[in-house]
Backbone as XML, in Angstrom:
<?xml version="1.0"?>
<chain id="A" units="angstrom">
  <residue number="1" name="MET">
    <atom name="N" x="11.109" y="-20.273" z="-19.034"/>
    <atom name="CA" x="12.446" y="-19.693" z="-19.046"/>
    <atom name="C" x="13.176" y="-20.144" z="-20.309"/>
  </residue>
  <residue number="2" name="THR">
    <atom name="N" x="13.982" y="-19.269" z="-20.804"/>
    <atom name="CA" x="14.673" y="-19.532" z="-22.064"/>
    <atom name="C" x="16.077" y="-20.083" z="-21.875"/>
  </residue>
  <residue number="3" name="GLY">
    <atom name="N" x="16.591" y="-20.098" z="-20.666"/>
    <atom name="CA" x="17.938" y="-20.584" z="-20.429"/>
    <atom name="C" x="18.966" y="-19.462" z="-20.395"/>
  </residue>
  <residue number="4" name="ARG">
    <atom name="N" x="18.617" y="-18.298" z="-20.916"/>
    <atom name="CA" x="19.548" y="-17.162" z="-20.871"/>
    <atom name="C" x="19.288" y="-16.382" z="-19.589"/>
  </residue>
  <residue number="5" name="PRO">
    <atom name="N" x="20.299" y="-15.747" z="-19.054"/>
    <atom name="CA" x="20.061" y="-14.944" z="-17.845"/>
    <atom name="C" x="19.117" y="-13.785" z="-18.151"/>
  </residue>
  <residue number="6" name="GLU">
    <atom name="N" x="18.199" y="-13.515" z="-17.227"/>
    <atom name="CA" x="17.260" y="-12.425" z="-17.470"/>
    <atom name="C" x="17.926" y="-11.102" z="-17.149"/>
  </residue>
  <residue number="7" name="SER">
    <atom name="N" x="17.578" y="-10.100" z="-17.945"/>
    <atom name="CA" x="18.163" y="-8.773" z="-17.743"/>
    <atom name="C" x="17.562" y="-8.136" z="-16.491"/>
  </residue>
  <residue number="8" name="ASP">
    <atom name="N" x="18.182" y="-7.052" z="-16.075"/>
    <atom name="CA" x="17.732" y="-6.351" z="-14.878"/>
    <atom name="C" x="16.298" y="-5.851" z="-15.035"/>
  </residue>
  <residue number="9" name="TRP">
    <atom name="N" x="15.964" y="-5.256" z="-16.192"/>
    <atom name="CA" x="14.608" y="-4.734" z="-16.390"/>
    <atom name="C" x="13.583" y="-5.860" z="-16.448"/>
  </residue>
  <residue number="10" name="GLU">
    <atom name="N" x="13.964" y="-7.032" z="-16.991"/>
    <atom name="CA" x="13.040" y="-8.171" z="-17.030"/>
    <atom name="C" x="12.761" y="-8.686" z="-15.621"/>
  </residue>
  <residue number="11" name="ARG">
    <atom name="N" x="13.794" y="-8.723" z="-14.815"/>
    <atom name="CA" x="13.641" y="-9.177" z="-13.435"/>
    <atom name="C" x="12.741" y="-8.215" z="-12.663"/>
  </residue>
  <residue number="12" name="LYS">
    <atom name="N" x="12.976" y="-6.895" z="-12.818"/>
    <atom name="CA" x="12.157" y="-5.904" z="-12.134"/>
    <atom name="C" x="10.702" y="-5.991" z="-12.578"/>
  </residue>
  <residue number="13" name="ARG">
    <atom name="N" x="10.466" y="-6.186" z="-13.881"/>
    <atom name="CA" x="9.102" y="-6.291" z="-14.385"/>
    <atom name="C" x="8.418" y="-7.527" z="-13.820"/>
  </residue>
  <residue number="14" name="ARG">
    <atom name="N" x="9.139" y="-8.648" z="-13.769"/>
    <atom name="CA" x="8.574" y="-9.886" z="-13.237"/>
    <atom name="C" x="8.238" y="-9.727" z="-11.751"/>
  </residue>
  <residue number="15" name="LEU">
    <atom name="N" x="9.125" y="-9.115" z="-10.993"/>
    <atom name="CA" x="8.868" y="-8.901" z="-9.568"/>
    <atom name="C" x="7.697" y="-7.946" z="-9.358"/>
  </residue>
  <residue number="16" name="ALA">
    <atom name="N" x="7.584" y="-6.914" z="-10.193"/>
    <atom name="CA" x="6.463" y="-5.977" z="-10.077"/>
    <atom name="C" x="5.144" y="-6.679" z="-10.383"/>
  </residue>
  <residue number="17" name="GLU">
    <atom name="N" x="5.143" y="-7.618" z="-11.313"/>
    <atom name="CA" x="3.921" y="-8.361" z="-11.625"/>
    <atom name="C" x="3.478" y="-9.198" z="-10.436"/>
  </residue>
  <residue number="18" name="VAL">
    <atom name="N" x="4.432" y="-9.742" z="-9.711"/>
    <atom name="CA" x="4.119" y="-10.607" z="-8.573"/>
    <atom name="C" x="3.758" y="-9.789" z="-7.337"/>
  </residue>
  <residue number="19" name="PHE">
    <atom name="N" x="4.576" y="-8.799" z="-7.015"/>
    <atom name="CA" x="4.431" y="-8.088" z="-5.747"/>
    <atom name="C" x="3.772" y="-6.721" z="-5.873"/>
  </residue>
  <residue number="20" name="GLY">
    <atom name="N" x="3.613" y="-6.212" z="-7.063"/>
    <atom name="CA" x="3.024" y="-4.891" z="-7.236"/>
    <atom name="C" x="4.022" y="-3.801" z="-6.920"/>
  </residue>
  <residue number="21" name="ASP">
    <atom name="N" x="3.515" y="-2.598" z="-6.812"/>
    <atom name="CA" x="4.344" y="-1.438" z="-6.524"/>
    <atom name="C" x="4.488" y="-1.333" z="-5.013"/>
  </residue>
  <residue number="22" name="VAL">
    <atom name="N" x="5.674" y="-1.653" z="-4.509"/>
    <atom name="CA" x="5.852" y="-1.693" z="-3.064"/>
    <atom name="C" x="6.193" y="-0.340" z="-2.467"/>
  </residue>
  <residue number="23" name="LEU">
    <atom name="N" x="6.663" y="0.595" z="-3.284"/>
    <atom name="CA" x="7.000" y="1.908" z="-2.774"/>
    <atom name="C" x="5.933" y="2.906" z="-3.206"/>
  </residue>
  <residue number="24" name="PRO">
    <atom name="N" x="5.523" y="3.790" z="-2.318"/>
    <atom name="CA" x="4.508" y="4.775" z="-2.690"/>
    <atom name="C" x="5.071" y="5.782" z="-3.687"/>
  </residue>
  <residue number="25" name="GLU">
    <atom name="N" x="4.186" y="6.403" z="-4.426"/>
    <atom name="CA" x="4.589" y="7.429" z="-5.395"/>
    <atom name="C" x="5.067" y="8.696" z="-4.687"/>
  </residue>
  <residue number="26" name="THR">
    <atom name="N" x="4.527" y="8.970" z="-3.511"/>
    <atom name="CA" x="4.903" y="10.164" z="-2.756"/>
    <atom name="C" x="5.323" y="9.760" z="-1.352"/>
  </residue>
  <residue number="27" name="THR">
    <atom name="N" x="6.049" y="10.631" z="-0.709"/>
    <atom name="CA" x="6.435" y="10.377" z="0.679"/>
    <atom name="C" x="5.413" y="11.016" z="1.604"/>
  </residue>
  <residue number="28" name="SER">
    <atom name="N" x="5.456" y="10.651" z="2.863"/>
    <atom name="CA" x="4.450" y="11.137" z="3.811"/>
    <atom name="C" x="4.477" y="12.657" z="3.966"/>
  </residue>
  <residue number="29" name="ASP">
    <atom name="N" x="5.634" y="13.286" z="3.800"/>
    <atom name="CA" x="5.681" y="14.742" z="3.932"/>
    <atom name="C" x="5.130" y="15.467" z="2.702"/>
  </residue>
  <residue number="30" name="GLU">
    <atom name="N" x="4.874" y="14.740" z="1.615"/>
    <atom name="CA" x="4.290" y="15.337" z="0.413"/>
    <atom name="C" x="2.763" y="15.202" z="0.387"/>
  </residue>
  <residue number="31" name="ARG">
    <atom name="N" x="2.209" y="14.386" z="1.273"/>
    <atom name="CA" x="0.773" y="14.134" z="1.297"/>
    <atom name="C" x="0.082" y="14.980" z="2.345"/>
  </residue>
  <residue number="32" name="GLU">
    <atom name="N" x="-1.218" y="15.188" z="2.157"/>
    <atom name="CA" x="-2.024" y="15.872" z="3.161"/>
    <atom name="C" x="-2.091" y="14.986" z="4.410"/>
  </residue>
  <residue number="33" name="PRO">
    <atom name="N" x="-2.081" y="15.575" z="5.593"/>
    <atom name="CA" x="-2.159" y="14.762" z="6.813"/>
    <atom name="C" x="-3.487" y="14.020" z="6.906"/>
  </residue>
  <residue number="34" name="ASP">
    <atom name="N" x="-3.439" y="12.841" z="7.469"/>
    <atom name="CA" x="-4.639" y="12.025" z="7.661"/>
    <atom name="C" x="-5.439" y="12.626" z="8.810"/>
  </residue>
  <residue number="35" name="PRO">
    <atom name="N" x="-6.710" y="12.978" z="8.582"/>
    <atom name="CA" x="-7.505" y="13.598" z="9.666"/>
    <atom name="C" x="-7.652" y="12.690" z="10.879"/>
  </residue>
  <residue number="36" name="ARG">
    <atom name="N" x="-7.568" y="11.382" z="10.692"/>
    <atom name="CA" x="-7.662" y="10.469" z="11.837"/>
    <atom name="C" x="-6.471" y="10.616" z="12.760"/>
  </residue>
  <residue number="37" name="GLU">
    <atom name="N" x="-5.291" y="10.962" z="12.193"/>
    <atom name="CA" x="-4.106" y="11.149" z="13.026"/>
    <atom name="C" x="-4.203" y="12.426" z="13.849"/>
  </residue>
  <residue number="38" name="ALA">
    <atom name="N" x="-4.894" y="13.427" z="13.348"/>
    <atom name="CA" x="-5.018" y="14.706" z="14.046"/>
    <atom name="C" x="-5.911" y="14.591" z="15.281"/>
  </residue>
  <residue number="39" name="SER">
    <atom name="N" x="-6.770" y="13.576" z="15.318"/>
    <atom name="CA" x="-7.683" y="13.430" z="16.447"/>
    <atom name="C" x="-6.986" y="12.926" z="17.702"/>
  </residue>
  <residue number="40" name="GLY">
    <atom name="N" x="-5.770" y="12.423" z="17.565"/>
    <atom name="CA" x="-5.054" y="11.877" z="18.696"/>
    <atom name="C" x="-5.462" y="10.451" z="19.033"/>
  </residue>
  <residue number="41" name="GLU">
    <atom name="N" x="-6.391" y="9.919" z="18.280"/>
    <atom name="CA" x="-6.877" y="8.559" z="18.489"/>
    <atom name="C" x="-5.922" y="7.579" z="17.808"/>
  </residue>
  <residue number="42" name="PRO">
    <atom name="N" x="-5.598" y="6.459" z="18.450"/>
    <atom name="CA" x="-4.739" y="5.474" z="17.790"/>
    <atom name="C" x="-5.366" y="4.999" z="16.477"/>
  </residue>
  <residue number="43" name="ALA">
    <atom name="N" x="-4.523" y="4.739" z="15.490"/>
    <atom name="CA" x="-4.999" y="4.331" z="14.169"/>
    <atom name="C" x="-5.839" y="3.063" z="14.240"/>
  </residue>
  <residue number="44" name="SER">
    <atom name="N" x="-5.476" y="2.130" z="15.122"/>
    <atom name="CA" x="-6.239" y="0.885" z="15.224"/>
    <atom name="C" x="-7.657" y="1.146" z="15.732"/>
  </residue>
  <residue number="45" name="ASP">
    <atom name="N" x="-7.816" y="2.098" z="16.661"/>
    <atom name="CA" x="-9.155" y="2.442" z="17.157"/>
    <atom name="C" x="-9.986" y="3.103" z="16.067"/>
  </residue>
  <residue number="46" name="ALA">
    <atom name="N" x="-9.351" y="4.008" z="15.314"/>
    <atom name="CA" x="-10.063" y="4.689" z="14.234"/>
    <atom name="C" x="-10.508" y="3.679" z="13.181"/>
  </residue>
  <residue number="47" name="TRP">
    <atom name="N" x="-9.634" y="2.732" z="12.851"/>
    <atom name="CA" x="-9.992" y="1.712" z="11.864"/>
    <atom name="C" x="-11.158" y="0.869" z="12.363"/>
  </residue>
  <residue number="48" name="LEU">
    <atom name="N" x="-11.095" y="0.457" z="13.614"/>
    <atom name="CA" x="-12.149" y="-0.368" z="14.184"/>
    <atom name="C" x="-13.495" y="0.365" z="14.168"/>
  </residue>
  <residue number="49" name="LYS">
    <atom name="N" x="-13.500" y="1.627" z="14.543"/>
    <atom name="CA" x="-14.725" y="2.407" z="14.525"/>
    <atom name="C" x="-15.264" y="2.588" z="13.106"/>
  </residue>
  <residue number="50" name="ALA">
    <atom name="N" x="-14.377" y="2.681" z="12.125"/>
    <atom name="CA" x="-14.798" y="2.852" z="10.736"/>
    <atom name="C" x="-15.437" y="1.575" z="10.187"/>
  </residue>
  <residue number="51" name="GLN">
    <atom name="N" x="-15.207" y="0.430" z="10.832"/>
    <atom name="CA" x="-15.729" y="-0.837" z="10.355"/>
    <atom name="C" x="-17.108" y="-1.165" z="10.918"/>
  </residue>
  <residue number="52" name="VAL">
    <atom name="N" x="-17.602" y="-0.345" z="11.835"/>
    <atom name="CA" x="-18.916" y="-0.605" z="12.445"/>
    <atom name="C" x="-20.015" y="-0.402" z="11.399"/>
  </residue>
  <residue number="53" name="PRO">
    <atom name="N" x="-20.878" y="-1.394" z="11.220"/>
    <atom name="CA" x="-21.978" y="-1.245" z="10.252"/>
    <atom name="C" x="-22.914" y="-0.108" z="10.652"/>
  </residue>
  <residue number="54" name="PRO">
    <atom name="N" x="-23.560" y="0.530" z="9.684"/>
    <atom name="CA" x="-24.426" y="1.682" z="9.978"/>
    <atom name="C" x="-25.540" y="1.369" z="10.975"/>
  </residue>
  <residue number="55" name="HIS">
    <atom name="N" x="-26.069" y="0.158" z="10.952"/>
    <atom name="CA" x="-27.172" y="-0.158" z="11.861"/>
    <atom name="C" x="-26.721" y="-0.380" z="13.300"/>
  </residue>
  <residue number="56" name="HIS">
    <atom name="N" x="-25.403" y="-0.356" z="13.561"/>
    <atom name="CA" x="-24.893" y="-0.505" z="14.915"/>
    <atom name="C" x="-24.432" y="0.816" z="15.515"/>
  </residue>
  <residue number="57" name="GLU">
    <atom name="N" x="-24.459" y="1.871" z="14.738"/>
    <atom name="CA" x="-24.050" y="3.167" z="15.276"/>
    <atom name="C" x="-25.137" y="3.719" z="16.173"/>
  </residue>
  <residue number="58" name="GLY">
    <atom name="N" x="-24.733" y="4.438" z="17.155"/>
    <atom name="CA" x="-25.758" y="4.965" z="18.040"/>
    <atom name="C" x="-25.353" y="6.141" z="18.820"/>
  </residue>
</chain>
């Protein structure tokens, strides 16, 4: 730190370096619907099923 107050853009750049881009580039109504949501299956179940290794599918 240099002892001078940091400008607004410097603060935003520093926070972006630490936390990344926290807001998406598009909103949910601008994106294609997730096919997993259309199945009516809870997202947690779909995620869990997607994590099953290929040799355990049957």
